[in-house]
Amino acid sequence: MFRELMVVIRIWGLLKPSCLPVYTATSDTQDSMSLLFRLLTKLWLCCREENHITEPDDTLIDECCLLPSQLLIPNIDWLPINDGIISKLQNKQLVRLQFGKAPGLVGHTVSSQFDAFVR
């Protein structure tokens, strides 16, 4: 299934390049998506039959071991910080809300985004 997903990502990338995954290849001549697809295909061929599973050959294992030196994947820091009202309610802390005033969050100053509502 992951192979099919890579095909869909590749097609979306042709239509809209921002859909492609973000990683850095150490070689400009190497197509990283095709390398990953080729390695996944070799691995899939080893275990596609449930009754007859074969061990991957040593060249495939060596290529997979070299993969971290060929592709650099950036850290994923996309989770938002829990500093909103909902996180306070989930922590069962008392939150007093008043219509027309910005919520007073501990450790935060009132932001300018609420100025339009206060006036």
Short mmCIF file of C-alpha atoms in Angstrom, two decimals, residues 33 67 76 85 95:
data_model
loop_
_atom_site.label_atom_id
_atom_site.label_comp_id
_atom_site.label_asym_id
_atom_site.label_seq_id
_atom_site.Cartn_x
_atom_site.Cartn_y
_atom_site.Cartn_z
CA MET A 33 11.38 9.12 -4.75
CA LEU A 67 19.70 5.31 2.96
CA ILE A 76 9.00 17.52 12.25
CA ILE A 85 -8.32 28.03 26.20
CA VAL A 95 -10.71 29.81 33.42
#
